[in-house]
Every structure is written in C-alpha cells, then in structure tokens.
mmCIF file of C-alpha atoms and ligand atoms in Angstrom:
data_model
loop_
_atom_site.group_PDB
_atom_site.id
_atom_site.type_symbol
_atom_site.label_atom_id
_atom_site.label_comp_id
_atom_site.label_asym_id
_atom_site.label_seq_id
_atom_site.Cartn_x
_atom_site.Cartn_y
_atom_site.Cartn_z
ATOM 1 C CA MET A 1 -35.508 49.594 -28.501
ATOM 2 C CA GLU A 2 -35.921 53.310 -29.156
ATOM 3 C CA LEU A 3 -33.092 55.787 -29.670
ATOM 4 C CA LEU A 4 -33.560 59.561 -29.587
ATOM 5 C CA PHE A 5 -31.221 61.779 -31.609
ATOM 6 C CA THR A 6 -30.960 65.574 -31.631
ATOM 7 C CA GLY A 7 -29.788 67.594 -34.636
ATOM 8 C CA ALA A 8 -32.040 65.413 -36.769
ATOM 9 C CA ASN A 9 -32.420 68.042 -39.517
ATOM 10 C CA GLY A 10 -28.674 68.571 -39.784
ATOM 11 C CA PHE A 11 -26.136 66.949 -42.099
ATOM 12 C CA LEU A 12 -25.088 64.128 -39.790
ATOM 13 C CA GLY A 13 -28.621 63.767 -38.428
ATOM 14 C CA ARG A 14 -29.995 63.097 -41.907
ATOM 15 C CA HIS A 15 -27.380 60.426 -42.489
ATOM 16 C CA LEU A 16 -28.131 58.909 -39.085
ATOM 17 C CA ALA A 17 -31.837 58.714 -39.877
ATOM 18 C CA ALA A 18 -31.067 57.063 -43.222
ATOM 19 C CA GLU A 19 -28.668 54.579 -41.670
ATOM 20 C CA ALA A 20 -31.075 53.706 -38.848
ATOM 21 C CA ALA A 21 -33.753 52.970 -41.470
ATOM 22 C CA VAL A 22 -31.348 50.689 -43.348
ATOM 23 C CA GLU A 23 -30.544 48.842 -40.120
ATOM 24 C CA GLY A 24 -34.198 48.635 -39.052
ATOM 25 C CA LEU A 25 -33.546 50.604 -35.848
ATOM 26 C CA ARG A 26 -36.171 52.790 -34.228
ATOM 27 C CA ALA A 27 -34.397 56.134 -34.073
ATOM 28 C CA ILE A 28 -36.685 59.024 -33.156
ATOM 29 C CA PRO A 29 -35.647 62.458 -34.471
ATOM 30 C CA TRP A 30 -35.496 65.210 -31.848
ATOM 31 C CA VAL A 31 -36.052 68.374 -33.834
ATOM 32 C CA ARG A 32 -36.089 72.088 -33.197
ATOM 33 C CA GLY A 33 -39.474 73.725 -33.706
ATOM 34 C CA GLU A 34 -42.544 71.798 -34.665
ATOM 35 C CA GLY A 35 -42.152 68.038 -34.813
ATOM 36 C CA HIS A 36 -44.067 65.773 -37.156
ATOM 37 C CA GLY A 37 -45.200 62.201 -36.650
ATOM 38 C CA ALA A 38 -43.231 60.423 -33.939
ATOM 39 C CA ALA A 39 -40.612 63.185 -33.743
ATOM 40 C CA GLU A 40 -39.735 64.712 -30.373
ATOM 41 C CA SER A 41 -39.836 68.510 -30.258
ATOM 42 C CA ALA A 42 -39.164 69.465 -26.636
ATOM 43 C CA PRO A 43 -36.920 72.578 -26.738
ATOM 44 C CA LEU A 44 -33.435 71.588 -25.597
ATOM 45 C CA GLU A 45 -33.202 74.867 -23.643
ATOM 46 C CA ASP A 46 -36.237 73.918 -21.511
ATOM 47 C CA ASP A 47 -35.046 71.591 -18.744
ATOM 48 C CA ALA A 48 -38.550 70.726 -17.545
ATOM 49 C CA ALA A 49 -39.780 69.905 -21.060
ATOM 50 C CA VAL A 50 -36.666 67.821 -21.716
ATOM 51 C CA ARG A 51 -37.169 65.885 -18.488
ATOM 52 C CA ARG A 52 -40.836 65.237 -19.305
ATOM 53 C CA ALA A 53 -39.927 64.014 -22.787
ATOM 54 C CA LEU A 54 -37.253 61.669 -21.451
ATOM 55 C CA GLU A 55 -39.535 60.323 -18.709
ATOM 56 C CA ARG A 56 -42.300 59.687 -21.207
ATOM 57 C CA ARG A 57 -40.123 57.976 -23.796
ATOM 58 C CA ARG A 58 -37.459 56.308 -21.649
ATOM 59 C CA PRO A 59 -35.202 55.818 -24.704
ATOM 60 C CA ALA A 60 -32.450 53.205 -24.682
ATOM 61 C CA ALA A 61 -30.046 56.035 -25.543
ATOM 62 C CA VAL A 62 -29.938 59.708 -26.438
ATOM 63 C CA LEU A 63 -27.499 60.718 -29.180
ATOM 64 C CA HIS A 64 -26.722 64.413 -29.066
ATOM 65 C CA LEU A 65 -25.748 65.700 -32.522
ATOM 66 C CA ALA A 66 -27.255 69.209 -32.373
ATOM 67 C CA ALA A 67 -24.643 71.921 -32.370
ATOM 68 C CA ARG A 68 -23.590 75.189 -33.843
ATOM 69 C CA ALA A 69 -21.167 73.476 -36.206
ATOM 70 C CA ASP A 70 -20.211 76.353 -38.487
ATOM 71 C CA VAL A 71 -16.744 77.652 -37.531
ATOM 72 C CA GLY A 72 -17.400 81.140 -38.913
ATOM 73 C CA ALA A 73 -20.757 81.458 -37.163
ATOM 74 C CA CYS A 74 -19.128 80.468 -33.864
ATOM 75 C CA HIS A 75 -16.368 83.046 -34.351
ATOM 76 C CA ALA A 76 -18.993 85.734 -35.006
ATOM 77 C CA ASP A 77 -21.007 84.837 -31.884
ATOM 78 C CA PRO A 78 -18.902 83.205 -29.153
ATOM 79 C CA ALA A 79 -21.626 83.486 -26.513
ATOM 80 C CA GLY A 80 -24.109 81.765 -28.808
ATOM 81 C CA ALA A 81 -21.554 79.073 -29.650
ATOM 82 C CA PHE A 82 -20.925 78.285 -25.985
ATOM 83 C CA ALA A 83 -24.661 78.313 -25.234
ATOM 84 C CA VAL A 84 -25.355 75.696 -27.921
ATOM 85 C CA ASN A 85 -22.121 73.688 -27.875
ATOM 86 C CA ALA A 86 -21.378 73.634 -24.149
ATOM 87 C CA GLU A 87 -24.474 74.550 -22.097
ATOM 88 C CA LEU A 88 -27.013 72.461 -24.021
ATOM 89 C CA PRO A 89 -24.932 69.258 -23.882
ATOM 90 C CA GLU A 90 -24.412 69.803 -20.148
ATOM 91 C CA ARG A 91 -28.165 70.152 -19.598
ATOM 92 C CA LEU A 92 -28.894 67.017 -21.594
ATOM 93 C CA ALA A 93 -26.138 65.134 -19.795
ATOM 94 C CA ARG A 94 -27.621 66.098 -16.416
ATOM 95 C CA ALA A 95 -31.117 65.125 -17.528
ATOM 96 C CA THR A 96 -30.087 61.740 -18.906
ATOM 97 C CA ALA A 97 -27.831 61.005 -15.906
ATOM 98 C CA ALA A 98 -30.703 61.751 -13.498
ATOM 99 C CA LEU A 99 -32.827 59.114 -15.248
ATOM 100 C CA GLY A 100 -29.988 56.611 -15.698
ATOM 101 C CA LEU A 101 -30.168 56.899 -19.498
ATOM 102 C CA ARG A 102 -27.340 56.235 -21.917
ATOM 103 C CA PHE A 103 -25.957 59.464 -23.405
ATOM 104 C CA VAL A 104 -23.727 59.723 -26.480
ATOM 105 C CA HIS A 105 -22.408 63.196 -27.244
ATOM 106 C CA VAL A 106 -20.805 64.156 -30.571
ATOM 107 C CA SER A 107 -17.676 66.299 -30.587
ATOM 108 C CA THR A 108 -14.953 67.158 -33.063
ATOM 109 C CA ASP A 109 -11.289 66.834 -34.034
ATOM 110 C CA MET A 110 -11.191 70.649 -33.887
ATOM 111 C CA VAL A 111 -10.498 70.440 -30.137
ATOM 112 C CA PHE A 112 -6.839 69.972 -31.178
ATOM 113 C CA ASP A 113 -4.400 72.529 -32.574
ATOM 114 C CA GLY A 114 -2.891 70.329 -35.279
ATOM 115 C CA THR A 115 0.716 70.349 -34.080
ATOM 116 C CA GLN A 116 0.912 66.926 -32.351
ATOM 117 C CA ALA A 117 -0.887 64.481 -34.671
ATOM 118 C CA PRO A 118 -1.880 61.698 -34.567
ATOM 119 C CA TYR A 119 -4.115 62.437 -31.604
ATOM 120 C CA ALA A 120 -5.171 59.709 -29.189
ATOM 121 C CA GLU A 121 -7.988 60.227 -26.686
ATOM 122 C CA SER A 122 -5.349 60.894 -24.013
ATOM 123 C CA ALA A 123 -3.907 63.892 -25.922
ATOM 124 C CA VAL A 124 -4.399 67.268 -24.284
ATOM 125 C CA PRO A 125 -6.885 69.407 -26.258
ATOM 126 C CA CYS A 126 -5.766 72.831 -27.415
ATOM 127 C CA PRO A 127 -8.466 74.304 -29.677
ATOM 128 C CA LEU A 128 -7.608 77.235 -31.942
ATOM 129 C CA SER A 129 -11.125 78.458 -32.715
ATOM 130 C CA VAL A 130 -14.241 79.528 -30.831
ATOM 131 C CA TYR A 131 -15.948 76.471 -32.329
ATOM 132 C CA GLY A 132 -13.229 74.169 -30.988
ATOM 133 C CA ARG A 133 -13.187 75.843 -27.568
ATOM 134 C CA SER A 134 -16.968 75.658 -27.240
ATOM 135 C CA LYS A 135 -16.990 71.971 -28.264
ATOM 136 C CA ARG A 136 -14.176 71.233 -25.788
ATOM 137 C CA ALA A 137 -16.168 72.963 -23.048
ATOM 138 C CA GLY A 138 -19.115 70.746 -24.021
ATOM 139 C CA GLU A 139 -17.002 67.591 -23.718
ATOM 140 C CA GLU A 140 -15.814 68.533 -20.235
ATOM 141 C CA ALA A 141 -19.283 69.514 -19.075
ATOM 142 C CA VAL A 142 -20.836 66.288 -20.360
ATOM 143 C CA LEU A 143 -18.287 64.002 -18.729
ATOM 144 C CA ALA A 144 -18.544 65.902 -15.433
ATOM 145 C CA ALA A 145 -22.352 65.739 -15.396
ATOM 146 C CA HIS A 146 -22.659 62.149 -16.697
ATOM 147 C CA PRO A 147 -19.482 60.108 -16.090
ATOM 148 C CA ALA A 148 -20.970 57.091 -17.911
ATOM 149 C CA ALA A 149 -21.569 59.158 -21.069
ATOM 150 C CA LEU A 150 -19.629 58.570 -24.263
ATOM 151 C CA VAL A 151 -18.118 61.564 -26.074
ATOM 152 C CA VAL A 152 -17.374 60.710 -29.702
ATOM 153 C CA ARG A 153 -14.958 62.974 -31.560
ATOM 154 C CA LEU A 154 -15.583 62.948 -35.298
ATOM 155 C CA PRO A 155 -13.302 64.204 -38.085
ATOM 156 C CA LEU A 156 -14.175 66.259 -41.171
ATOM 157 C CA LEU A 157 -17.268 64.605 -42.658
ATOM 158 C CA PHE A 158 -18.095 64.180 -46.328
ATOM 159 C CA GLY A 159 -20.926 62.553 -48.271
ATOM 160 C CA ASP A 160 -24.130 63.664 -49.938
ATOM 161 C CA GLY A 161 -25.512 66.789 -48.262
ATOM 162 C CA LEU A 162 -28.969 65.158 -48.427
ATOM 163 C CA GLY A 163 -30.484 68.513 -49.313
ATOM 164 C CA LEU A 164 -28.167 70.657 -47.183
ATOM 165 C CA ALA A 165 -25.176 72.730 -48.259
ATOM 166 C CA ARG A 166 -23.081 70.915 -45.630
ATOM 167 C CA GLY A 167 -20.139 68.539 -45.710
ATOM 168 C CA ALA A 168 -16.944 68.380 -47.740
ATOM 169 C CA THR A 169 -18.527 66.648 -50.759
ATOM 170 C CA GLU A 170 -21.243 69.251 -51.127
ATOM 171 C CA GLY A 171 -18.724 72.086 -50.773
ATOM 172 C CA LEU A 172 -16.635 70.602 -53.582
ATOM 173 C CA ARG A 173 -19.642 69.856 -55.794
ATOM 174 C CA ARG A 174 -20.840 73.443 -55.474
ATOM 175 C CA SER A 175 -17.386 74.881 -56.207
ATOM 176 C CA LEU A 176 -17.087 72.791 -59.370
ATOM 177 C CA ALA A 177 -20.630 73.513 -60.577
ATOM 178 C CA ASN A 178 -20.923 75.611 -63.751
ATOM 179 C CA GLY A 179 -17.291 75.177 -64.718
ATOM 180 C CA GLY A 180 -15.880 76.529 -61.459
ATOM 181 C CA THR A 181 -12.705 75.527 -59.669
ATOM 182 C CA ALA A 182 -12.060 74.397 -56.120
ATOM 183 C CA ARG A 183 -8.996 75.500 -54.153
ATOM 184 C CA LEU A 184 -8.153 72.940 -51.493
ATOM 185 C CA PHE A 185 -5.412 72.892 -48.864
ATOM 186 C CA ARG A 186 -2.499 70.543 -49.452
ATOM 187 C CA ASP A 187 -1.203 71.288 -45.946
ATOM 188 C CA GLU A 188 -4.318 70.453 -43.917
ATOM 189 C CA ARG A 189 -4.653 66.746 -43.061
ATOM 190 C CA ARG A 190 -7.817 65.159 -41.714
ATOM 191 C CA SER A 191 -8.976 61.603 -40.950
ATOM 192 C CA ALA A 192 -12.047 62.423 -43.031
ATOM 193 C CA LEU A 193 -14.992 60.038 -42.893
ATOM 194 C CA HIS A 194 -18.213 59.608 -44.849
ATOM 195 C CA ALA A 195 -21.115 60.846 -42.700
ATOM 196 C CA ARG A 196 -22.800 57.488 -43.243
ATOM 197 C CA ASP A 197 -19.827 55.678 -41.698
ATOM 198 C CA ALA A 198 -19.906 58.105 -38.762
ATOM 199 C CA ALA A 199 -23.658 57.549 -38.327
ATOM 200 C CA ARG A 200 -23.251 53.778 -38.452
ATOM 201 C CA SER A 201 -20.610 53.938 -35.721
ATOM 202 C CA LEU A 202 -22.755 56.180 -33.521
ATOM 203 C CA LEU A 203 -25.696 53.788 -33.804
ATOM 204 C CA ALA A 204 -23.458 50.870 -32.849
ATOM 205 C CA LEU A 205 -21.933 52.768 -29.925
ATOM 206 C CA ALA A 206 -25.363 53.786 -28.616
ATOM 207 C CA ARG A 207 -25.956 50.096 -27.932
ATOM 208 C CA THR A 208 -22.747 49.642 -25.901
ATOM 209 C CA THR A 209 -21.771 50.850 -22.453
ATOM 210 C CA SER A 210 -18.490 52.449 -23.563
ATOM 211 C CA ALA A 211 -17.782 55.651 -21.673
ATOM 212 C CA GLY A 212 -15.366 58.569 -21.843
ATOM 213 C CA LEU A 213 -13.687 59.944 -24.938
ATOM 214 C CA LEU A 214 -13.587 58.041 -28.220
ATOM 215 C CA HIS A 215 -12.133 58.937 -31.613
ATOM 216 C CA VAL A 216 -14.228 57.671 -34.536
ATOM 217 C CA ALA A 217 -12.557 58.536 -37.836
ATOM 218 C CA ALA A 218 -10.814 57.063 -40.845
ATOM 219 C CA ARG A 219 -7.833 54.801 -40.081
ATOM 220 C CA ASP A 220 -5.528 57.250 -41.837
ATOM 221 C CA ALA A 221 -5.502 60.894 -42.895
ATOM 222 C CA VAL A 222 -5.170 62.756 -46.186
ATOM 223 C CA SER A 223 -4.906 66.414 -47.139
ATOM 224 C CA ARG A 224 -8.055 68.261 -48.092
ATOM 225 C CA TYR A 225 -6.597 68.445 -51.604
ATOM 226 C CA ASP A 226 -6.146 64.659 -51.804
ATOM 227 C CA LEU A 227 -9.643 64.161 -50.410
ATOM 228 C CA GLY A 228 -10.913 66.407 -53.200
ATOM 229 C CA LEU A 229 -9.062 64.353 -55.811
ATOM 230 C CA ALA A 230 -10.455 61.105 -54.381
ATOM 231 C CA LEU A 231 -14.002 62.482 -54.445
ATOM 232 C CA ALA A 232 -13.501 63.764 -57.997
ATOM 233 C CA ALA A 233 -12.284 60.337 -59.120
ATOM 234 C CA ARG A 234 -15.267 58.695 -57.425
ATOM 235 C CA TYR A 235 -17.883 60.939 -59.013
ATOM 236 C CA GLY A 236 -16.295 61.630 -62.373
ATOM 237 C CA TRP A 237 -15.516 65.279 -61.689
ATOM 238 C CA GLU A 238 -12.593 66.886 -63.572
ATOM 239 C CA ARG A 239 -9.513 66.723 -61.373
ATOM 240 C CA GLU A 240 -7.864 69.561 -63.315
ATOM 241 C CA ARG A 241 -10.348 71.966 -61.766
ATOM 242 C CA ILE A 242 -9.182 71.085 -58.259
ATOM 243 C CA LEU A 243 -6.310 73.383 -57.338
ATOM 244 C CA SER A 244 -3.776 72.781 -54.591
ATOM 245 C CA ILE A 245 -3.181 75.728 -52.271
ATOM 246 C CA ALA A 246 -1.518 76.339 -48.903
ATOM 247 C CA GLN A 247 -3.362 77.492 -45.778
ATOM 248 C CA ALA A 248 -1.191 80.625 -45.737
ATOM 249 C CA GLU A 249 -2.733 81.720 -49.059
ATOM 250 C CA VAL A 250 -6.167 82.175 -47.511
ATOM 251 C CA PRO A 251 -6.670 84.832 -44.823
ATOM 252 C CA SER A 252 -8.556 83.414 -41.879
ATOM 253 C CA ALA A 253 -10.140 85.046 -38.836
ATOM 254 C CA GLU A 254 -8.796 82.229 -36.667
ATOM 255 C CA PRO A 255 -5.734 79.996 -37.094
ATOM 256 C CA ARG A 256 -6.493 76.696 -38.835
ATOM 257 C CA PRO A 257 -5.137 73.398 -37.491
ATOM 258 C CA SER A 258 -2.760 71.790 -39.999
ATOM 259 C CA ASP A 259 -2.861 68.093 -39.078
ATOM 260 C CA LEU A 260 -5.823 66.633 -37.185
ATOM 261 C CA GLU A 261 -5.159 62.951 -37.794
ATOM 262 C CA LEU A 262 -6.978 60.975 -35.096
ATOM 263 C CA ASP A 263 -5.629 57.795 -33.536
ATOM 264 C CA VAL A 264 -8.568 55.352 -33.705
ATOM 265 C CA ARG A 265 -7.042 52.329 -31.975
ATOM 266 C CA ARG A 266 -9.557 52.490 -29.115
ATOM 267 C CA ALA A 267 -12.483 52.444 -31.568
ATOM 268 C CA LEU A 268 -10.974 49.541 -33.518
ATOM 269 C CA ALA A 269 -10.478 47.621 -30.267
ATOM 270 C CA LEU A 270 -14.187 48.155 -29.541
ATOM 271 C CA GLY A 271 -14.931 46.390 -32.826
ATOM 272 C CA LEU A 272 -15.841 49.342 -35.037
ATOM 273 C CA ALA A 273 -15.072 48.627 -38.711
ATOM 274 C CA LEU A 274 -13.441 51.937 -39.609
ATOM 275 C CA PRO A 275 -12.270 52.419 -43.217
ATOM 276 C CA THR A 276 -9.352 54.400 -44.581
ATOM 277 C CA VAL A 277 -10.327 57.751 -46.109
ATOM 278 C CA ARG A 278 -10.180 56.254 -49.614
ATOM 279 C CA GLU A 279 -12.205 53.184 -48.606
ATOM 280 C CA SER A 280 -14.820 55.503 -47.115
ATOM 281 C CA VAL A 281 -14.947 57.463 -50.409
ATOM 282 C CA GLU A 282 -15.111 54.264 -52.482
ATOM 283 C CA ARG A 283 -17.924 52.762 -50.397
ATOM 284 C CA ASP A 284 -20.204 55.682 -51.298
ATOM 285 C CA GLY A 285 -22.575 54.275 -53.860
ATOM 286 C CA ALA A 286 -24.528 57.385 -54.741
ATOM 287 C CA ARG A 287 -23.332 60.314 -56.811
ATOM 288 C CA PRO A 288 -24.366 63.527 -54.987
ATOM 289 C CA ARG A 289 -27.101 65.402 -56.831
HETATM 290 N N1 LIG B 1 -19.969 68.257 -40.332
HETATM 291 C C1 LIG B 1 -18.759 67.926 -39.941
HETATM 292 O O1 LIG B 1 -17.794 67.847 -40.760
HETATM 293 C C2 LIG B 1 -18.487 67.588 -38.483
HETATM 294 C C3 LIG B 1 -17.196 67.181 -38.131
HETATM 295 C C4 LIG B 1 -16.921 66.835 -36.808
HETATM 296 C C5 LIG B 1 -17.929 66.918 -35.853
HETATM 297 N N2 LIG B 1 -19.168 67.336 -36.231
HETATM 298 C C6 LIG B 1 -20.209 67.405 -35.163
HETATM 299 O O2 LIG B 1 -21.290 66.610 -35.599
HETATM 300 C C7 LIG B 1 -22.515 67.143 -35.081
HETATM 301 C C8 LIG B 1 -23.492 67.365 -36.218
HETATM 302 O O3 LIG B 1 -22.926 68.323 -37.126
HETATM 303 P P1 LIG B 1 -23.627 68.654 -38.527
HETATM 304 O O4 LIG B 1 -22.536 68.820 -39.518
HETATM 305 O O5 LIG B 1 -24.723 67.687 -38.780
HETATM 306 O O6 LIG B 1 -24.225 70.101 -38.204
HETATM 307 P P2 LIG B 1 -25.448 70.850 -38.924
HETATM 308 O O7 LIG B 1 -25.696 70.293 -40.269
HETATM 309 O O8 LIG B 1 -25.164 72.303 -38.793
HETATM 310 O O9 LIG B 1 -26.670 70.475 -38.005
HETATM 311 C C9 LIG B 1 -26.753 70.963 -36.703
HETATM 312 C C10 LIG B 1 -28.118 70.617 -36.148
HETATM 313 O O10 LIG B 1 -28.184 71.134 -34.799
HETATM 314 C C11 LIG B 1 -29.449 71.730 -34.644
HETATM 315 N N3 LIG B 1 -29.405 72.762 -33.619
HETATM 316 C C12 LIG B 1 -28.595 73.837 -33.560
HETATM 317 N N4 LIG B 1 -28.901 74.577 -32.494
HETATM 318 C C13 LIG B 1 -29.926 73.954 -31.864
HETATM 319 C C14 LIG B 1 -30.699 74.234 -30.702
HETATM 320 N N5 LIG B 1 -30.476 75.317 -29.961
HETATM 321 N N6 LIG B 1 -31.690 73.379 -30.375
HETATM 322 C C15 LIG B 1 -31.930 72.286 -31.115
HETATM 323 N N7 LIG B 1 -31.243 71.971 -32.225
HETATM 324 C C16 LIG B 1 -30.256 72.807 -32.581
HETATM 325 C C17 LIG B 1 -29.799 72.298 -35.982
HETATM 326 O O11 LIG B 1 -31.184 72.478 -36.029
HETATM 327 P P3 LIG B 1 -31.920 73.260 -37.246
HETATM 328 O O12 LIG B 1 -31.906 72.262 -38.377
HETATM 329 O O13 LIG B 1 -33.263 73.546 -36.705
HETATM 330 O O14 LIG B 1 -31.075 74.485 -37.518
HETATM 331 C C18 LIG B 1 -29.273 71.236 -36.924
HETATM 332 O O15 LIG B 1 -30.260 70.259 -37.134
HETATM 333 C C19 LIG B 1 -22.127 68.410 -34.319
HETATM 334 O O16 LIG B 1 -21.985 68.098 -32.958
HETATM 335 C C20 LIG B 1 -20.775 68.784 -34.906
HETATM 336 O O17 LIG B 1 -20.012 69.529 -33.976
HETATM 337 C C21 LIG B 1 -19.475 67.667 -37.511
#
C-alpha cells in the first residue's frame, strides 16, 4: 500500500516521513522542484501532470500537507496565500475524486476566531487572518470537489524542527539560545500537539474512510506560556528565561485568536489515541538540537 504526501520538505512532512518509516509504511514524498529516488515531483499547479502522476501511481491515499503556513507571509500576499491554500487543494481534490482516490487534506485551528472555544467540527468558522481565511476557503473547496475527502484540522504543532526553523519548540529553542529570553502569551490557549503525534494520526486516518471535518489535537489546551514551561521542563531549559506576556503587549498586523481549544471527541470516537498537551510533550524522547 502506497501513500503519497505533499509538503514533504516541510515541518509536518518531515515528521510524517519519519513516522511512516517507524511504522514500516510506504509513504512517497511529493516534493516541489526536483525529486530524488522514489519521490514524486509533478508540479501541483499543473493539472495534467498531477493527473498523470496519480494515474501512474494509483496511491491508496493522497495526504495534502503543502501550504503557505506562515501567517505573516499570508498577510503580506493574500493572493498567493489563496492560490496555495485554497486553489491547490481544490485542484488536488478534483483530481483524486476523478480517480476515486482517498484524499486527506490538512487544515488548521486558525479557521476560528478564538471567542467560542472549545470548538467542535460543527462550529461555524470565523477566521481572523488571511492565513485562516485562505485555509477555510481550502476546506470548503475540498469538500465541495471531493465529498468523501477528510479535512483534518490541526492545532499549533511543536517538536523538533528536523532541520527547519518551524514549530513551537524550535521557536522557543532559538529564543533561549545564547542566553536569550522568550516572551510567550499567557492569554492564548491552544490544544498544541507534537508534530509526530499529528503525523501518526494522519497516517492512521489515511487508511480509514472517514470523511468531512475532523479535529485532531491534544485532549486539552494550555496557554503558549504554559506550553513553553512544559517544553523547558522537558528539555532542561531555564524556566526563568521564559516570560509571561499578554497578546495586547505585542502589536500585530492581524488580530490573534485567544482560545483555539479544539473539541476532539469525534477523533477519539474514531479510535485515535490523542494525548493531553503535557503527555504529548513528555512522550518526546529526543532533545531538539
Ligand atoms: N506548523 C503548525 O503549527 C501547523 C498548525 C496547524 C496546521 N498546520 C498545517 O499543516 C500543514 C503543514 O504545515 P507545516 O508547518 O509543515 O508547513 P511548512 O513547514 O511551511 O511546509 C509547507 C510545505 O508546503 C510546500 N509548498 C508550499 N507551496 C507549495 C507549492 N506551491 N507546491 C508544492 N509544495 C508547496 C513547501 O515546499 P518547499 O519545502 O519547497 O517550500 C513545504 O514543504 C499545512 O497545511 C498547515 O496549514 C500547521
């Protein structure tokens, strides 16, 4: 059984590749630019090339991770954000639907505004940022083009950046490097999850027929400040250098959601073993380099 996954060189994609290797799954990276070895390299913007690649490989599922996932970059280029986060998923959804292939699309808790937590899948999205709006547009486009697709909303992810300056752990590690301090919000709550736990869930879900929206996140939520303290305790970083601040202290081009706790009862009912935020931190064996 062969799975194809886009965004393979990204933060989550690297964790997904690592997790697939641990589980002995054949997960083929779908990369941008030149591909090496078994990797797929058909440009996602090229419908004919995408169709040829899917017809040739006939994967058991396509997991779509590729995105413009940087909130600031999306704010600076809304058209680009919608092209990558809404149009590309729609194209892939159409292509996979036409061939009867399973399609799992990755979205985000940032489709909510943070005022009505905890959010179940039935909650009405109300994104505050270009990133959130473009991801919401992607969700709608995917489910319209491929009603049997699964759209998985993930929370803030942490864990080793695996060579990238991405993820909450890497951000904290860099802030604390060379005696620095980290200023983290005490009034922003997230159901943060280790990227490895997210990857493991996506691989499991690729092998089901679940459709529609699904929240995959920690079973609870903590503030970014408390997440920072938990990571510091886990890796032996000095907690005194983690400072608690309020969102209002940091000017922001777009409003920031305050509480994005996700209700994960549907995922638990599907049998996913989702941890609490602290369990997800504790299960991380490796100290980030
Ligand atoms: N990180 C988080 O905390 C978080 C939280 C919730 C949801 N998510 C979602 O999880 C998914 C993965 O995020 P991430 O953190 O792994 O992002 P990332 O590290 O920025 O990786 C994004 C990947 O998408 C690829 N990509 C971007 N535009 C592309 C295009 N036009 N064609 C092909 N590939 C393209 C990039 O390719 P290159 O390597 O070639 O640039 C990169 O590999 C996204 O859907 C994101 O919205 C992430």
